[in-house]
Short mmCIF file of C-alpha atoms in Angstrom, two decimals:
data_model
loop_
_atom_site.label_atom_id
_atom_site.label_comp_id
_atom_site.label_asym_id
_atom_site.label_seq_id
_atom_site.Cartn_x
_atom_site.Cartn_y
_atom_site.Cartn_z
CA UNK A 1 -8.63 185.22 226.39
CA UNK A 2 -8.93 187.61 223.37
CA UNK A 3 -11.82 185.22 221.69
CA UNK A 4 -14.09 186.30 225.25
CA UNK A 5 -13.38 190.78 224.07
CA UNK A 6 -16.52 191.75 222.23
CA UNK A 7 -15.24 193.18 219.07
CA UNK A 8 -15.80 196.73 219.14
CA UNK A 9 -16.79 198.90 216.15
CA UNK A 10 -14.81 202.20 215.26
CA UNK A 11 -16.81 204.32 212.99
CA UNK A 12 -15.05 206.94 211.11
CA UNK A 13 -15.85 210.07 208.71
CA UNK A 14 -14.77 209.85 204.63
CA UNK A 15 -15.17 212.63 202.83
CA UNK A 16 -12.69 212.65 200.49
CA UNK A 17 -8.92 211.38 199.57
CA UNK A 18 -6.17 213.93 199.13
CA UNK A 19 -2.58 212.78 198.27
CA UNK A 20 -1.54 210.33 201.08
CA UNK A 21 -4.50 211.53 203.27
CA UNK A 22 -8.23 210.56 204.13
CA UNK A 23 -10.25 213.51 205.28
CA UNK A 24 -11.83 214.76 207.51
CA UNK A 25 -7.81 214.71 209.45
CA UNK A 26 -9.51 212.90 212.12
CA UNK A 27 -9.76 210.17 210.22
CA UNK A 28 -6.18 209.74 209.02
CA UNK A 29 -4.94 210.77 212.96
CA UNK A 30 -7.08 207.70 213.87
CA UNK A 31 -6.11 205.64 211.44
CA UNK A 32 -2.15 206.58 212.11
CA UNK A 33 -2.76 205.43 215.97
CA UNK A 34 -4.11 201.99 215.07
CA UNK A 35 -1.60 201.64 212.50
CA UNK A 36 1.72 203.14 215.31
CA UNK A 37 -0.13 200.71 217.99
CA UNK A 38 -0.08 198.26 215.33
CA UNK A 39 -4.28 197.43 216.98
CA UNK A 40 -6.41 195.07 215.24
CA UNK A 41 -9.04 195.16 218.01
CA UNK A 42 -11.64 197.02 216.16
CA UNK A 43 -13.73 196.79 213.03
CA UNK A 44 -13.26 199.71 211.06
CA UNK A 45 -15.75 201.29 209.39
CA UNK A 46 -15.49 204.30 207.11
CA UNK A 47 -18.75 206.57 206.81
CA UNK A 48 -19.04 208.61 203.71
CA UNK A 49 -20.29 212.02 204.39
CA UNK A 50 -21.11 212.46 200.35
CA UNK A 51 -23.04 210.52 197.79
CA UNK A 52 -19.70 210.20 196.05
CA UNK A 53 -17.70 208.86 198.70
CA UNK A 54 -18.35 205.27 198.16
CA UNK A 55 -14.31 205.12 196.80
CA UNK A 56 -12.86 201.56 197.54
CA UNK A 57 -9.90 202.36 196.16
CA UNK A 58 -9.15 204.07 199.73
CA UNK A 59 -9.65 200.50 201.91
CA UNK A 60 -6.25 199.67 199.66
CA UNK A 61 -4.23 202.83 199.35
CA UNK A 62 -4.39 204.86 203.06
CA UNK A 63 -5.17 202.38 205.58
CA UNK A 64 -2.28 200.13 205.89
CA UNK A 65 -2.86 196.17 206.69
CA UNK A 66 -6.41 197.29 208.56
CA UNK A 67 -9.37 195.75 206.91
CA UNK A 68 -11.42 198.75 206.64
CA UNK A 69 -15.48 198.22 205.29
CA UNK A 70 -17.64 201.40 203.62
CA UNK A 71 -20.87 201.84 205.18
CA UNK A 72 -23.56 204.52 204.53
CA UNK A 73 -24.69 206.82 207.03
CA UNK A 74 -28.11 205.22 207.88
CA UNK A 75 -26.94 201.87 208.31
CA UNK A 76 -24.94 203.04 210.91
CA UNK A 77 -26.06 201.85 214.79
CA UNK A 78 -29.27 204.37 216.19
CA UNK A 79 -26.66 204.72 219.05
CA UNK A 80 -24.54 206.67 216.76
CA UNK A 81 -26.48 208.36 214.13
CA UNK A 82 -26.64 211.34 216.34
CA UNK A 83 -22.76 211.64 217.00
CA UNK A 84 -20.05 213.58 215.67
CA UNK A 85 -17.32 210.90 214.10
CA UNK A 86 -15.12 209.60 214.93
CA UNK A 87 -17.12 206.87 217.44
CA UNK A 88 -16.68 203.44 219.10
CA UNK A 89 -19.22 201.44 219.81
CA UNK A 90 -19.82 198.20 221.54
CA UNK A 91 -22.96 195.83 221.62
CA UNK A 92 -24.60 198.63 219.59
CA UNK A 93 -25.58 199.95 223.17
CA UNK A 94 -22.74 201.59 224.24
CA UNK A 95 -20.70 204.24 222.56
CA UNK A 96 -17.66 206.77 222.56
CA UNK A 97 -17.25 209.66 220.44
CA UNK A 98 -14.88 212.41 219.47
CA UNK A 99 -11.54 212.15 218.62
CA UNK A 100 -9.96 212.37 222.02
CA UNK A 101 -12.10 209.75 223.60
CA UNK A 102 -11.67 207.32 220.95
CA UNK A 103 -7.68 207.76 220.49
CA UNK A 104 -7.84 207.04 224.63
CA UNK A 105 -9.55 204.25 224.25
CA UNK A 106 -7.72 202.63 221.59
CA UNK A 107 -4.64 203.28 223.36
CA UNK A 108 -6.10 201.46 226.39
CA UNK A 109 -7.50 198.68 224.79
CA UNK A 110 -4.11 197.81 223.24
CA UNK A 111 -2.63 197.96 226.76
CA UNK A 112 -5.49 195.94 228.02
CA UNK A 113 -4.90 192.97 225.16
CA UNK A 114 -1.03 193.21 225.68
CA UNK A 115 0.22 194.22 228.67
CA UNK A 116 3.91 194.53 227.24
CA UNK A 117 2.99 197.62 225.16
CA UNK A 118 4.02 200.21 227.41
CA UNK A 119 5.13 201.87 225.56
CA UNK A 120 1.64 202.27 224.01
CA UNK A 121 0.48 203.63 227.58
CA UNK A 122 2.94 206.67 228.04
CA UNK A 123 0.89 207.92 225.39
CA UNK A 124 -1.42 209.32 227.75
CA UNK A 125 1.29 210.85 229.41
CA UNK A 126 1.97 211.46 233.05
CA UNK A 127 -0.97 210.65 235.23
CA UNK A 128 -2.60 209.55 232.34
CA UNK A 129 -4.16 212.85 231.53
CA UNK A 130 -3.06 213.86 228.00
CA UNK A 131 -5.77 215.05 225.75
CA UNK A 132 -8.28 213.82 228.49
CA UNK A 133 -10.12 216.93 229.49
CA UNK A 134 -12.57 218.24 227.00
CA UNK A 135 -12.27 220.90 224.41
CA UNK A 136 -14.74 223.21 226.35
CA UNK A 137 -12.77 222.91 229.16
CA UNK A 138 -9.38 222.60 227.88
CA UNK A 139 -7.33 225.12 225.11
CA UNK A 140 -4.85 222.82 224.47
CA UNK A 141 -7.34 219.74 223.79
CA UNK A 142 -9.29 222.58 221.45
CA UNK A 143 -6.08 223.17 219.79
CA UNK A 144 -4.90 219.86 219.08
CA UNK A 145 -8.49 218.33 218.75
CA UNK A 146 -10.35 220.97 216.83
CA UNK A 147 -8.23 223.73 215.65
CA UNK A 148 -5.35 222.99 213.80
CA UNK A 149 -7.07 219.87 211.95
CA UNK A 150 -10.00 222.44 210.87
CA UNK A 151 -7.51 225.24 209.99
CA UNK A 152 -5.32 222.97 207.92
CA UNK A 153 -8.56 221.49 205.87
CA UNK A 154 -9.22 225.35 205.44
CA UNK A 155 -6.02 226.66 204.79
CA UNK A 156 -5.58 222.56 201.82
CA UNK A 157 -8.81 224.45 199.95
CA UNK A 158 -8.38 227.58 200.23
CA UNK A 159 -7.41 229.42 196.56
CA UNK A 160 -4.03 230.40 195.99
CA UNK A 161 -4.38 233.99 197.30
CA UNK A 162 -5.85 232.99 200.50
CA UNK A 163 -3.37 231.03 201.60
CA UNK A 164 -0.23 232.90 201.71
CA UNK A 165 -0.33 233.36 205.25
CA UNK A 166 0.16 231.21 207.65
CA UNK A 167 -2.88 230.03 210.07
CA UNK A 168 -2.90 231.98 213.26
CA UNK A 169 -3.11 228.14 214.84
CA UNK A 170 -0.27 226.56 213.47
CA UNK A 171 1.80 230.13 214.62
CA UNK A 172 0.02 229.45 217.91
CA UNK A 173 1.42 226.09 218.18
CA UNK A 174 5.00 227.16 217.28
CA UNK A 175 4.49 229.70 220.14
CA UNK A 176 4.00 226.89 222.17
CA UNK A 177 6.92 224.94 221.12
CA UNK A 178 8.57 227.92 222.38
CA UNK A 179 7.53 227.84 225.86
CA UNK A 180 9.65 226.57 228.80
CA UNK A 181 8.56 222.95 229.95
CA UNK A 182 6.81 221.99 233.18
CA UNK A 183 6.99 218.45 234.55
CA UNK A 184 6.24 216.09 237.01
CA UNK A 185 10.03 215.73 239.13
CA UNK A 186 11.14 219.01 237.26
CA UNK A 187 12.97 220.14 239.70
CA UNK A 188 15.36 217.29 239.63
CA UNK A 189 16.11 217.04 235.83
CA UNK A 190 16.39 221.37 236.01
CA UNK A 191 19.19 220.44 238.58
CA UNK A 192 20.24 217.86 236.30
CA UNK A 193 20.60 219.98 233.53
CA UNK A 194 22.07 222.54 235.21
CA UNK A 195 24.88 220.61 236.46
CA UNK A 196 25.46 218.77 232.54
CA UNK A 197 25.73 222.59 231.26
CA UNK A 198 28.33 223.38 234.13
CA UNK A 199 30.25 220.25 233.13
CA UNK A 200 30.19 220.79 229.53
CA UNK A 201 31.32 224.50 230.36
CA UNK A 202 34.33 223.21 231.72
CA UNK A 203 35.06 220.54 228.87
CA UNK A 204 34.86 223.47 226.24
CA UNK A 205 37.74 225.83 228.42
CA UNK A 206 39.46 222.33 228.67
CA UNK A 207 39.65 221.93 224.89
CA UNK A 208 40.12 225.46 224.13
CA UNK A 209 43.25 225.45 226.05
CA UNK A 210 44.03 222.03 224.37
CA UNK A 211 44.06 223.88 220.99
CA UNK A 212 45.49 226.63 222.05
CA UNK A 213 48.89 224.60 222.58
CA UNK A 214 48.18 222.15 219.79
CA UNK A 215 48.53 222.47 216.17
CA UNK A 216 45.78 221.19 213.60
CA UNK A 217 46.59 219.03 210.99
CA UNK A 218 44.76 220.51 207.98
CA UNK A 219 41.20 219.82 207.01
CA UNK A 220 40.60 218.58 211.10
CA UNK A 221 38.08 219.75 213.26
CA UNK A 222 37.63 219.93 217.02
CA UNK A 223 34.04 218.76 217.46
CA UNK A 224 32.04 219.45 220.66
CA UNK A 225 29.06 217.31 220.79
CA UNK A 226 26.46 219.18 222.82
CA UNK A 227 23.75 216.04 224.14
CA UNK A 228 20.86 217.37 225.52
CA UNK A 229 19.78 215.96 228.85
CA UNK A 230 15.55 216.56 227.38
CA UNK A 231 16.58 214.23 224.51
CA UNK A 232 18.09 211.76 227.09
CA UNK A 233 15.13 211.83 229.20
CA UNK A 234 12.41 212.34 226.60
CA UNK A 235 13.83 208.83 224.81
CA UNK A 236 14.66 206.87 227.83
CA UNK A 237 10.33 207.49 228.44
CA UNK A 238 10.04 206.16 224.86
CA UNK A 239 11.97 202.87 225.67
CA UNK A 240 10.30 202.82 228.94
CA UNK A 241 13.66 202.34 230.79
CA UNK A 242 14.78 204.72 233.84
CA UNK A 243 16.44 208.18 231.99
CA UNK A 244 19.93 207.48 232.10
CA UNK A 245 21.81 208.86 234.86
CA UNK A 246 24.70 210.85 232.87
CA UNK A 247 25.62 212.70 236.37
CA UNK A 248 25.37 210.42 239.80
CA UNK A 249 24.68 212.74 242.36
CA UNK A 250 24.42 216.82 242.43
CA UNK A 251 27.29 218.70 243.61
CA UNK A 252 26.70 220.82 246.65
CA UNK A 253 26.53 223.73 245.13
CA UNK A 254 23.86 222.31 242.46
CA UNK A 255 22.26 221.31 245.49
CA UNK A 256 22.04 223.95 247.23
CA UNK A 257 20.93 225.91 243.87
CA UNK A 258 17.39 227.86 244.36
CA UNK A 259 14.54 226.55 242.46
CA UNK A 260 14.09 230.17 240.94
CA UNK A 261 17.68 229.95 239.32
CA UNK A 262 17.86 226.69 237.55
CA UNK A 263 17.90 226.43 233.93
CA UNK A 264 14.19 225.89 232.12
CA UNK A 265 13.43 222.78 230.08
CA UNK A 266 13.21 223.08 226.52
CA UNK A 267 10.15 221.14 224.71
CA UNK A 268 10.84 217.98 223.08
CA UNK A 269 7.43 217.34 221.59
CA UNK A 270 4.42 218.62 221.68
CA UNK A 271 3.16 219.00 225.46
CA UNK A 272 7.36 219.08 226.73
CA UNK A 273 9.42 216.31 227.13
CA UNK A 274 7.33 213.46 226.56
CA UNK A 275 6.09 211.57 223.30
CA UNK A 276 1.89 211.88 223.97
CA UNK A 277 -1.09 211.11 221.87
CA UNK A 278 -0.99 214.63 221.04
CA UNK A 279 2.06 214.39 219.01
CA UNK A 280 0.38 211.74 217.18
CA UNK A 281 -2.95 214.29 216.38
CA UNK A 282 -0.65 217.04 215.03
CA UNK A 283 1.61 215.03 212.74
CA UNK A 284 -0.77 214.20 210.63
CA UNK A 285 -2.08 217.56 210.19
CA UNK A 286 1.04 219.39 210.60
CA UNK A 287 2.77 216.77 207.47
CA UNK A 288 -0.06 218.08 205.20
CA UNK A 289 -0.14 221.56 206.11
CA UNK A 290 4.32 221.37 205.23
CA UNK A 291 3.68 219.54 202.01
CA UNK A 292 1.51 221.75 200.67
CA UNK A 293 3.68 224.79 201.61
CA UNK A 294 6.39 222.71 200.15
CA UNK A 295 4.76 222.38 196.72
CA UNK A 296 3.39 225.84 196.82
CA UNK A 297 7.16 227.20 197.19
CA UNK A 298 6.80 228.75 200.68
CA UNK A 299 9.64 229.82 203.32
CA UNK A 300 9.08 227.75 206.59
CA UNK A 301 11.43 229.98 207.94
CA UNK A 302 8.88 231.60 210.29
CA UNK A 303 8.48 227.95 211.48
CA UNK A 304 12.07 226.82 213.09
CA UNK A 305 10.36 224.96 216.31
CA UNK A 306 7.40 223.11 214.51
CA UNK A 307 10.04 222.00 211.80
CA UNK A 308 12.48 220.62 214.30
CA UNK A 309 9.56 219.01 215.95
CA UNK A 310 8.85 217.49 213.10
CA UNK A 311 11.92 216.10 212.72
CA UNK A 312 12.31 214.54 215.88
CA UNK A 313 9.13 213.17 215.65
CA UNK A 314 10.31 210.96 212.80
CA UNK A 315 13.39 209.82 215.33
CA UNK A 316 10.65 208.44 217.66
CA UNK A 317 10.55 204.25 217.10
CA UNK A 318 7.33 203.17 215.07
CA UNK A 319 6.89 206.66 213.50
CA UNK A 320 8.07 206.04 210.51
CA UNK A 321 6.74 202.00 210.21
CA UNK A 322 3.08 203.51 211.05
CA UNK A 323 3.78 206.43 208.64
CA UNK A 324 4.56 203.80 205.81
CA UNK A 325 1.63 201.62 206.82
CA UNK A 326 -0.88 204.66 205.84
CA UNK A 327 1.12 205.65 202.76
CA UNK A 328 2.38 208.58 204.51
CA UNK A 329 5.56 210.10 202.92
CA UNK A 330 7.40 212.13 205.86
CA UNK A 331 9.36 215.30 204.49
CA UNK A 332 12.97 215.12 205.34
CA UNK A 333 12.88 219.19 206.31
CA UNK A 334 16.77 220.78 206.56
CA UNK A 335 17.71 222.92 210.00
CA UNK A 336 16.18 226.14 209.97
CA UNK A 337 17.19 229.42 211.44
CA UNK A 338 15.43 231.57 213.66
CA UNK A 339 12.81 234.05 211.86
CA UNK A 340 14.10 237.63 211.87
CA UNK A 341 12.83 239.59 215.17
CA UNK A 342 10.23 241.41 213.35
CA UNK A 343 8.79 238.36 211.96
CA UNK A 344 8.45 236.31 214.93
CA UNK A 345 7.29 239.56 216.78
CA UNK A 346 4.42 239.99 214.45
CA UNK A 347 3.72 235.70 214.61
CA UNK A 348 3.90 236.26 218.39
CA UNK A 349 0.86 239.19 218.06
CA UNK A 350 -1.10 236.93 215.89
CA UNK A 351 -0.84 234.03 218.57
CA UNK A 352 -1.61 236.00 221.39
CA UNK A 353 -4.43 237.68 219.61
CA UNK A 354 -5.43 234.14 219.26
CA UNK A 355 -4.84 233.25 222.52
CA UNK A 356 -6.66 236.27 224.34
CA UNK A 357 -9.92 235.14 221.62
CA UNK A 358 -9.61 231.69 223.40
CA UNK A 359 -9.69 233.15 226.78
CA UNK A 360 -12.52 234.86 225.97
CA UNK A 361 -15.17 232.05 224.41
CA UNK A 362 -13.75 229.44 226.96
CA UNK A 363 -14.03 228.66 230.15
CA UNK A 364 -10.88 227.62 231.86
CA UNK A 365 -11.12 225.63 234.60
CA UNK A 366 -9.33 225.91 238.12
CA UNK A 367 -10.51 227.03 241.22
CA UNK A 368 -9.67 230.47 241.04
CA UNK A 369 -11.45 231.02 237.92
CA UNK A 370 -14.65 228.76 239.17
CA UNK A 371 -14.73 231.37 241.96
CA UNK A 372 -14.67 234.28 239.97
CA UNK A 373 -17.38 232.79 238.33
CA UNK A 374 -19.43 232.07 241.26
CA UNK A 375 -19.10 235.67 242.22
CA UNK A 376 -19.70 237.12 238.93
CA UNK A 377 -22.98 235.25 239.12
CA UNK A 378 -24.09 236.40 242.71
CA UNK A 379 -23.00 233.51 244.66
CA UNK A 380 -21.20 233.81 247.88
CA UNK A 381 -18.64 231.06 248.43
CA UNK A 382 -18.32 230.21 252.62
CA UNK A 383 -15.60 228.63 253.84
CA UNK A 384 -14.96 226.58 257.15
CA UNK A 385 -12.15 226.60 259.19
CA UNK A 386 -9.57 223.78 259.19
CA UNK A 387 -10.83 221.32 262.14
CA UNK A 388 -7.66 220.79 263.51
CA UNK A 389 -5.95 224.40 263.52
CA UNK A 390 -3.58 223.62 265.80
CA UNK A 391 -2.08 220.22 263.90
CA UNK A 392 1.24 220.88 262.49
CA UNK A 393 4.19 218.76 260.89
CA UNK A 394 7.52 218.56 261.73
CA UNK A 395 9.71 218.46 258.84
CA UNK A 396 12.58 218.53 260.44
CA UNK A 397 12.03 215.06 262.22
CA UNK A 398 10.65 213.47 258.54
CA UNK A 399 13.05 212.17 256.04
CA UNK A 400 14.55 214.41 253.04
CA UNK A 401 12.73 212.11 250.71
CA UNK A 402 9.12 213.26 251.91
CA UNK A 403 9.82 216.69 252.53
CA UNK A 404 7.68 219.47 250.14
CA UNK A 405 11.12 221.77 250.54
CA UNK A 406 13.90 219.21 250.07
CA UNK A 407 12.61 215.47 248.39
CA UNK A 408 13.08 214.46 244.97
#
């Protein structure tokens, strides 16, 4: 079956080596998804961009157990000479490029030559969407595609005294780390959550009163291990096994509990509670941009949510195999505290000066934005009405399970 695939040829950028690195970052994000897929499906080519990039030192040192072969820039397909790297290419007729098609396609090509990697799959994330719209279209594929990898190249040669601060990207994606967490079936883990924190509110009073009528022995400590249901749910996705069902059945009154007033999800990774390709495009970049700090002496204080990211990225299975694979040593980064007010109030000004830029120079899509367009350019939408006015449902007469107001 697999001797009938046409090999496929991924072409990627070398410009230079840098610690445990191979820049351009796309090229070590690409190479860290064939290595955490552990996919041998492709020929791997690396492209100097330079005269002096013919290093072979590098098909050794950064690229794990792939066999990776140097080729110049005009040898390269006619197909591809024109593209932006990283590409794929098959039959020298056909070919993918930039970074979010290609790390799509690898991921379903793996699935495709072994259907037991599904875990593999959730890495395009629900609907299989993640990273999928375009980074004209999309500010979170710009971010995670384009930005941070260009601002952390910036701020690895930059001199000394322009570096001090921290990139208005990576403060943008801390931001975002910060955000409360939409997902498909939301409503159900919110409810979820909200009835784990009512439980655990009444185990604390229960051992409070405990201790209050029982002595410690010295040196012992009451511990109150706080699980988090995002964690449960986030890892049970990464096993691809159903989340585990800590609480049965909502009480009534959980039930019964308005949408407006349940508890928000926290993020787990990068786009909420799910392990996506996108993780695996920032931790490269993100693992440079903290070693360098690291050397250079700098406070990652300002930094509290992209550190604990960070480290729960490394808890993820296969993180840490792929990471040694490419050579990549992972910081073991201690809990930080929060950044004092006035520091995260000037990072937030910085992001959403960074944001508003965005908004600006790109077009979001949607359809009330399409239609502002439309009228901003002199064009009249019409609208029909429905052909059936007079067709209605009756909820009441459906099943809970179907029901916009009441299914899960």
């Amino acid at each position: 079956m697999k001797d009938s695939i046409t090999e496929e040829h991924l072409y990627l950028a070398f410009s230079h080596q840098y610690r445990d690195s191979i820049f351009p970052l796309h090229t070590s994000i690409s190479l860290f998804l064939l290595s955490y897929c552990d996919c041998k499906l492709f020929k791997v080519f690396l492209v100097p961009t330079g005269e002096d990039g013919g290093d072979q030192c590098v098909t050794k040192n950064l690229a794990g157990d792939l066999e990776v072969h140097l080729i110049s820039r005009c040898q390269l397909p006619v197909v591809v000479q024109s593209c932006s790297l990283p590409a794929v290419v098959k039959d020298d007729k056909f070919c993918r490029a930039g970074l979010s098609v290609v790390l799509r396609h690898i991921i379903q090509k793996t699935f495709e030559a072994d259907p037991s990697k599904k875990d593999v799959l959730e890495l395009l994330g629900f609907k299989k969407t993640c990273l999928k719209a375009c980074a004209e279209v999309s500010q979170w594929t710009r971010l995670c595609e384009i930005s941070i990898p260009l601002a952390v190249e910036r701020f690895l040669t930059a001199s000394p005294e322009h570096c001090q601060a921290i990139p208005p990207d990576i403060l943008l994606f801390e931001r975002k780390l910060g955000e409360p967490v939409r997902v498909h079936n939301d409503d159900k883990i919110r409810r979820q959550k909200l009835q784990q924190q009512k439980a655990g509110a009444k185990a604390a009073v229960s051992v409070l009163r405990k201790e209050e009528t029982e002595e410690l022995k010295p040196g012992e400590v009451h511990e109150h291990p706080a699980s988090s249901l995002e964690l449960s749910v986030a890892f049970s996705k990464l096993l691809v096994q159903e989340a585990p069902d800590a609480i049965s059945r909502e009480a009534p009154h959980i039930r019964r509990t308005k949408t407006s007033d349940l508890p928000l999800l926290d993020h787990v990774f990068a786009e909420g509670l799910y392990f996506t390709v996108a993780d695996i495009v920032l931790l490269p970049c993100i693992h440079q941009f903290l070693v360098y700090s690291k050397k250079q002496g700098k406070n990652l204080v300002d930094l509290p949510l992209i550190s604990s990211w960070y480290r729960r990225v490394q808890e993820v299975p296969g993180v840490k195999k792929a990471a040694g694979k490419c050579n990549m040593e992972l910081l073991q980064l201690p809990e930080l505290m929060s950044a004092p007010e006035e520091q995260l109030q000037d990072s937030s000004l910085v992001a959403d000066e960074l944001e508003e830029d965005n908004e600006d120079s790109h077009f979001i899509g949607g359809p009330r934005p399409t239609m502002t367009k439309l009228m901003e350019n002199g064009i009249e939408a019409k609208f029909s009405p429905h052909p059936c006015p007079s067709w209605t449902l009756d909820w009441t007469g459906l099943p809970s399970a179907v029901s916009p107001g009441e299914g899960e």
